Amino acid sequence: MPCWTSLPMPSLSLLQHAPADALARLLDQHEALPASADVVIVGGGIMGCSAAWYLARAGLKVVLLEKHRIASQQSGRNWGFVRSLYRDPLELPLAREALNLWPGLNEALGFETGWRRSGCLFLCADDAERTAYETWLASARDQASDTEMLSADQVAAAYPAVSMRTEGAIVARSDGQAEPTLATLAFARAAIALGATLLEDCGVSALDTEAGHICGVQTEHGPIRAPIVICAAGAQTYQLLQGVGASLPQKVVRSTVSLTAPLPPMNLPCFVGFGLGLRQRPDGSCIIATDAGTDIDLTLDSLRASRYFLGEFLRNRKEFSLRLGRPFANDLYARLTVPHAQRAIQPRSPDIAPNADRVDANHKLFARLFAGMPAAAPVKSWAGNIDVMPDALPVIDAAWPVPGLLIATGFSGHGFGLGPAVGKTLAALAQGFEPTTELAPFRADRFLRGAYSRPYAAI
Ligand SMILES: Cc1cc2nc3c(=O)[nH]c(=O)nc-3n(C[C@H](O)[C@H](O)[C@H](O)COP(=O)(O)OP(=O)(O)OC[C@H]3O[C@@H](n4cnc5c(N)ncnc54)[C@H](O)[C@@H]3O)c2cc1C
């Protein structure tokens, strides 16, 4: 059970991005599992790590438990967009709060996050997209004062790297970007520096209750008692909640990303257009990916909660590829061999393969969109399992289904940018304070009550 300490870590270059090469194991030092904590956090993604930092800063005894490595799942595999642009208006207050926090984080944490206020640009490929963005802007007006529509000519003048004719664009000037692994590790290191205990290879198998209140967790190395538990276990959250009698319609889709070799400066904000998502990093390398297309790996779990997703799936059928392959076999094998109590922990490090067809298609799309640029051959590709909710809004809730339990999950492919605001919100809830943003749209029981809407947008 490796323990993260506040001793100096090897420096992580901005060139590192994919989880396999960016995760530094520090010391082969073993520490006894603490018997108790003020707050136990399950999951070492950006939500868990930022909550750990805010709680440690408030002087609480925090223990964060990660079944594999900090930032090994979505928080280390994403594109790194920090955006308010074209978010569901219900999520905008949280996005705005996060955008206020990001610029001060390097200094507050004492570690680099890779934050840059680069803006975010969505091109309009046709009239339908232009209308959709105009409608969004009208509905978001008071929360999007930094955002404007551009004409086709303005796009051509401002972004000469784009070689395809557009119907204009929408641009949010105060959006930005950060380096996913670096930023998550920055929160982890800063929490450790304030005395938090972060343990890797320490999976949580169950949430413990006593007299109808949360009282701690069972880990693979023993129990820890705590009056508050934050469940931020990403795609495994629903499994842990099942153990306390709660059902969450959370599903997983697989999304493929590539990193190119350094290219000449493209002078683009975080970019989405003609089906391509792109972010150029400080060294010139680009993250490229399909902006909406994802893969669904069929497993025996696929039918669970499908009534919540079927309508949206059928409406957007062309965005999804159904795959029956190794994940099905792995899932079947796990069901036969892994004891039920270990199901939220295994597989510890799931095999999430990039889709080679999408890598190839993105490469070709890049060449058409940016005809003046050198070829963007991927130097590496990876994929991430995105945890999605039926309305593509997260669950951020307290005391459901038991007092003492806080949940932060289901960020549906756009939670990285929200991470600092979510951590701050969780820390407030854990201390019994009123959070600064309205959480009603994120209540966990909205699905049981039928009080939710269709996703605002596919991204
Ligand atoms: C390809 C891709 C692109 C994306 N692009 C963007 C983007 O540009 N901008 C944006 O804002 N968002 C983006 N996202 C979404 C964003 O990455 C996620 O919403 C966010 O990282 C979720 O953070 P998290 O902490 O909830 O989950 P995770 O990062 O998945 O962390 C959950 C952690 O819990 C651990 N865990 C699970 N079960 C247990 C257990 N039983 N015991 C202990 N630990 C456990 C897991 O190992 C994992 O480390 C993208 C996601 C992907 C995959």
mmCIF file of C-alpha atoms in Angstrom, residues 100-286:
data_model
loop_
_atom_site.group_PDB
_atom_site.id
_atom_site.type_symbol
_atom_site.label_atom_id
_atom_site.label_comp_id
_atom_site.label_asym_id
_atom_site.label_seq_id
_atom_site.Cartn_x
_atom_site.Cartn_y
_atom_site.Cartn_z
ATOM 1 C CA ASN A 100 -12.796 32.032 -10.895
ATOM 2 C CA LEU A 101 -10.753 29.472 -8.932
ATOM 3 C CA TRP A 102 -8.439 28.072 -11.639
ATOM 4 C CA PRO A 103 -6.252 31.195 -12.114
ATOM 5 C CA GLY A 104 -5.289 31.280 -8.424
ATOM 6 C CA LEU A 105 -4.581 27.581 -8.013
ATOM 7 C CA ASN A 106 -0.879 27.418 -8.913
ATOM 8 C CA GLU A 107 -0.147 29.865 -6.136
ATOM 9 C CA ALA A 108 -2.645 28.499 -3.627
ATOM 10 C CA LEU A 109 -1.583 24.879 -4.112
ATOM 11 C CA GLY A 110 2.105 25.548 -4.580
ATOM 12 C CA PHE A 111 2.130 23.158 -7.555
ATOM 13 C CA GLU A 112 1.678 23.657 -11.285
ATOM 14 C CA THR A 113 -1.706 22.853 -12.837
ATOM 15 C CA GLY A 114 -0.956 23.903 -16.425
ATOM 16 C CA TRP A 115 -3.779 26.497 -16.272
ATOM 17 C CA ARG A 116 -3.895 28.983 -19.173
ATOM 18 C CA ARG A 117 -6.720 31.393 -20.031
ATOM 19 C CA SER A 118 -6.765 30.468 -23.725
ATOM 20 C CA GLY A 119 -10.492 30.798 -24.419
ATOM 21 C CA CYS A 120 -12.717 28.208 -26.036
ATOM 22 C CA LEU A 121 -14.003 28.240 -29.628
ATOM 23 C CA PHE A 122 -16.781 26.168 -31.209
ATOM 24 C CA LEU A 123 -17.023 26.529 -34.989
ATOM 25 C CA CYS A 124 -20.413 26.491 -36.724
ATOM 26 C CA ALA A 125 -20.240 23.939 -39.502
ATOM 27 C CA ASP A 126 -23.771 24.792 -40.669
ATOM 28 C CA ASP A 127 -26.828 26.908 -39.891
ATOM 29 C CA ALA A 128 -28.189 24.360 -37.447
ATOM 30 C CA GLU A 129 -25.059 24.613 -35.277
ATOM 31 C CA ARG A 130 -25.107 28.403 -35.474
ATOM 32 C CA THR A 131 -28.725 28.459 -34.331
ATOM 33 C CA ALA A 132 -27.958 26.059 -31.472
ATOM 34 C CA TYR A 133 -25.100 28.254 -30.210
ATOM 35 C CA GLU A 134 -27.122 31.461 -30.599
ATOM 36 C CA THR A 135 -29.960 29.892 -28.616
ATOM 37 C CA TRP A 136 -27.553 28.811 -25.891
ATOM 38 C CA LEU A 137 -26.002 32.278 -25.730
ATOM 39 C CA ALA A 138 -29.416 33.909 -25.393
ATOM 40 C CA SER A 139 -30.338 31.586 -22.519
ATOM 41 C CA ALA A 140 -26.973 31.961 -20.770
ATOM 42 C CA ARG A 141 -26.590 35.688 -21.336
ATOM 43 C CA ASP A 142 -25.900 36.954 -17.821
ATOM 44 C CA GLN A 143 -23.488 34.070 -17.183
ATOM 45 C CA ALA A 144 -21.716 34.349 -20.527
ATOM 46 C CA SER A 145 -20.778 37.998 -20.761
ATOM 47 C CA ASP A 146 -17.347 36.972 -22.072
ATOM 48 C CA THR A 147 -18.910 35.007 -24.953
ATOM 49 C CA GLU A 148 -19.786 36.190 -28.461
ATOM 50 C CA MET A 149 -20.819 34.938 -31.876
ATOM 51 C CA LEU A 150 -18.371 35.502 -34.731
ATOM 52 C CA SER A 151 -19.197 35.751 -38.439
ATOM 53 C CA ALA A 152 -17.522 33.506 -41.000
ATOM 54 C CA ASP A 153 -15.264 36.385 -42.023
ATOM 55 C CA GLN A 154 -14.290 37.099 -38.423
ATOM 56 C CA VAL A 155 -13.387 33.421 -37.962
ATOM 57 C CA ALA A 156 -11.262 33.444 -41.127
ATOM 58 C CA ALA A 157 -9.452 36.610 -39.998
ATOM 59 C CA ALA A 158 -8.906 35.625 -36.373
ATOM 60 C CA TYR A 159 -8.050 31.942 -36.879
ATOM 61 C CA PRO A 160 -6.188 31.554 -40.196
ATOM 62 C CA ALA A 161 -5.130 28.008 -39.275
ATOM 63 C CA VAL A 162 -8.726 26.908 -39.998
ATOM 64 C CA SER A 163 -8.840 26.141 -43.724
ATOM 65 C CA MET A 164 -12.496 25.074 -44.065
ATOM 66 C CA ARG A 165 -15.300 27.543 -44.733
ATOM 67 C CA THR A 166 -17.505 27.947 -41.656
ATOM 68 C CA GLU A 167 -20.845 29.494 -40.787
ATOM 69 C CA GLY A 168 -19.106 31.445 -38.026
ATOM 70 C CA ALA A 169 -18.311 30.440 -34.473
ATOM 71 C CA ILE A 170 -18.975 31.063 -30.813
ATOM 72 C CA VAL A 171 -16.066 32.005 -28.559
ATOM 73 C CA ALA A 172 -15.815 32.231 -24.754
ATOM 74 C CA ARG A 173 -12.827 34.444 -24.007
ATOM 75 C CA SER A 174 -12.378 33.615 -20.324
ATOM 76 C CA ASP A 175 -12.480 29.824 -20.685
ATOM 77 C CA GLY A 176 -9.167 28.035 -20.575
ATOM 78 C CA GLN A 177 -7.246 24.825 -20.228
ATOM 79 C CA ALA A 178 -5.142 22.887 -17.754
ATOM 80 C CA GLU A 179 -3.085 19.701 -17.822
ATOM 81 C CA PRO A 180 -5.310 16.932 -16.471
ATOM 82 C CA THR A 181 -2.790 14.742 -14.671
ATOM 83 C CA LEU A 182 -0.695 17.654 -13.489
ATOM 84 C CA ALA A 183 -3.692 19.501 -12.063
ATOM 85 C CA THR A 184 -5.062 16.442 -10.270
ATOM 86 C CA LEU A 185 -1.635 15.652 -8.844
ATOM 87 C CA ALA A 186 -1.261 19.296 -7.799
ATOM 88 C CA PHE A 187 -4.346 18.970 -5.596
ATOM 89 C CA ALA A 188 -3.086 15.614 -4.273
ATOM 90 C CA ARG A 189 0.365 16.950 -3.404
ATOM 91 C CA ALA A 190 -1.020 20.108 -1.840
ATOM 92 C CA ALA A 191 -3.438 18.072 0.288
ATOM 93 C CA ILE A 192 -0.556 15.887 1.448
ATOM 94 C CA ALA A 193 1.490 18.953 2.285
ATOM 95 C CA LEU A 194 -1.342 20.032 4.591
ATOM 96 C CA GLY A 195 -1.379 16.666 6.350
ATOM 97 C CA ALA A 196 -3.954 14.657 4.379
ATOM 98 C CA THR A 197 -3.272 10.948 3.918
ATOM 99 C CA LEU A 198 -3.645 9.680 0.347
ATOM 100 C CA LEU A 199 -3.348 5.950 -0.125
ATOM 101 C CA GLU A 200 -3.052 4.161 -3.455
ATOM 102 C CA ASP A 201 -3.736 0.466 -4.073
ATOM 103 C CA CYS A 202 -6.335 0.778 -1.377
ATOM 104 C CA GLY A 203 -9.744 -0.013 -2.832
ATOM 105 C CA VAL A 204 -12.970 0.523 -0.933
ATOM 106 C CA SER A 205 -15.229 -2.499 -1.062
ATOM 107 C CA ALA A 206 -18.184 -1.122 0.919
ATOM 108 C CA LEU A 207 -19.628 1.926 2.627
ATOM 109 C CA ASP A 208 -20.390 1.219 6.291
ATOM 110 C CA THR A 209 -23.506 2.364 8.118
ATOM 111 C CA GLU A 210 -24.540 2.260 11.761
ATOM 112 C CA ALA A 211 -27.982 3.195 13.055
ATOM 113 C CA GLY A 212 -28.909 4.662 9.683
ATOM 114 C CA HIS A 213 -25.833 6.936 9.462
ATOM 115 C CA ILE A 214 -22.619 6.500 7.528
ATOM 116 C CA CYS A 215 -19.833 5.409 9.889
ATOM 117 C CA GLY A 216 -16.893 4.649 7.602
ATOM 118 C CA VAL A 217 -15.740 2.306 4.853
ATOM 119 C CA GLN A 218 -14.414 -1.201 4.391
ATOM 120 C CA THR A 219 -11.178 -1.263 2.431
ATOM 121 C CA GLU A 220 -9.227 -4.193 1.092
ATOM 122 C CA HIS A 221 -6.772 -3.540 3.954
ATOM 123 C CA GLY A 222 -9.332 -3.133 6.716
ATOM 124 C CA PRO A 223 -11.993 -0.694 7.943
ATOM 125 C CA ILE A 224 -11.709 3.048 8.579
ATOM 126 C CA ARG A 225 -14.260 4.835 10.732
ATOM 127 C CA ALA A 226 -15.476 8.306 9.741
ATOM 128 C CA PRO A 227 -18.699 10.265 10.280
ATOM 129 C CA ILE A 228 -18.457 11.679 6.739
ATOM 130 C CA VAL A 229 -17.626 9.739 3.581
ATOM 131 C CA ILE A 230 -17.311 11.371 0.158
ATOM 132 C CA CYS A 231 -17.936 8.933 -2.651
ATOM 133 C CA ALA A 232 -16.132 10.257 -5.741
ATOM 134 C CA ALA A 233 -15.316 6.917 -7.319
ATOM 135 C CA GLY A 234 -16.107 7.907 -10.914
ATOM 136 C CA ALA A 235 -17.588 5.076 -12.934
ATOM 137 C CA GLN A 236 -17.614 2.713 -9.907
ATOM 138 C CA THR A 237 -19.730 5.000 -7.743
ATOM 139 C CA TYR A 238 -23.014 3.276 -8.542
ATOM 140 C CA GLN A 239 -21.549 -0.048 -7.373
ATOM 141 C CA LEU A 240 -20.613 1.341 -3.965
ATOM 142 C CA LEU A 241 -24.027 2.971 -3.623
ATOM 143 C CA GLN A 242 -25.776 -0.333 -4.306
ATOM 144 C CA GLY A 243 -24.326 -1.560 -1.012
ATOM 145 C CA VAL A 244 -26.312 1.078 0.900
ATOM 146 C CA GLY A 245 -29.492 0.350 -1.013
ATOM 147 C CA ALA A 246 -29.245 3.226 -3.484
ATOM 148 C CA SER A 247 -29.694 2.869 -7.206
ATOM 149 C CA LEU A 248 -27.993 5.348 -9.527
ATOM 150 C CA PRO A 249 -28.537 5.100 -13.316
ATOM 151 C CA GLN A 250 -24.892 5.626 -14.196
ATOM 152 C CA LYS A 251 -23.335 4.167 -17.323
ATOM 153 C CA VAL A 252 -19.986 4.164 -19.043
ATOM 154 C CA VAL A 253 -18.923 5.097 -22.575
ATOM 155 C CA ARG A 254 -15.387 4.811 -23.933
ATOM 156 C CA SER A 255 -13.797 7.829 -25.565
ATOM 157 C CA THR A 256 -10.545 7.847 -27.566
ATOM 158 C CA VAL A 257 -7.914 10.607 -27.507
ATOM 159 C CA SER A 258 -4.605 11.130 -29.337
ATOM 160 C CA LEU A 259 -1.565 13.283 -28.728
ATOM 161 C CA THR A 260 0.383 14.595 -31.744
ATOM 162 C CA ALA A 261 4.036 15.541 -32.014
ATOM 163 C CA PRO A 262 4.681 19.283 -31.491
ATOM 164 C CA LEU A 263 3.260 21.394 -34.341
ATOM 165 C CA PRO A 264 3.816 25.066 -35.220
ATOM 166 C CA PRO A 265 1.672 27.503 -33.204
ATOM 167 C CA MET A 266 -1.943 27.338 -34.389
ATOM 168 C CA ASN A 267 -3.089 30.301 -32.239
ATOM 169 C CA LEU A 268 -6.333 28.584 -31.389
ATOM 170 C CA PRO A 269 -8.330 28.528 -28.174
ATOM 171 C CA CYS A 270 -9.582 25.131 -27.005
ATOM 172 C CA PHE A 271 -11.293 24.135 -30.230
ATOM 173 C CA VAL A 272 -14.309 22.124 -31.373
ATOM 174 C CA GLY A 273 -15.366 22.102 -35.017
ATOM 175 C CA PHE A 274 -16.578 19.762 -37.760
ATOM 176 C CA GLY A 275 -16.539 16.879 -35.283
ATOM 177 C CA LEU A 276 -12.983 17.410 -34.026
ATOM 178 C CA GLY A 277 -11.904 18.516 -30.561
ATOM 179 C CA LEU A 278 -8.402 19.991 -30.301
ATOM 180 C CA ARG A 279 -6.201 21.615 -27.699
ATOM 181 C CA GLN A 280 -2.706 22.796 -28.511
ATOM 182 C CA ARG A 281 -0.400 22.514 -25.528
ATOM 183 C CA PRO A 282 2.483 24.851 -24.624
ATOM 184 C CA ASP A 283 5.051 22.619 -26.365
ATOM 185 C CA GLY A 284 3.010 22.648 -29.611
ATOM 186 C CA SER A 285 1.675 19.095 -29.272
ATOM 187 C CA CYS A 286 -2.073 18.741 -29.755
#
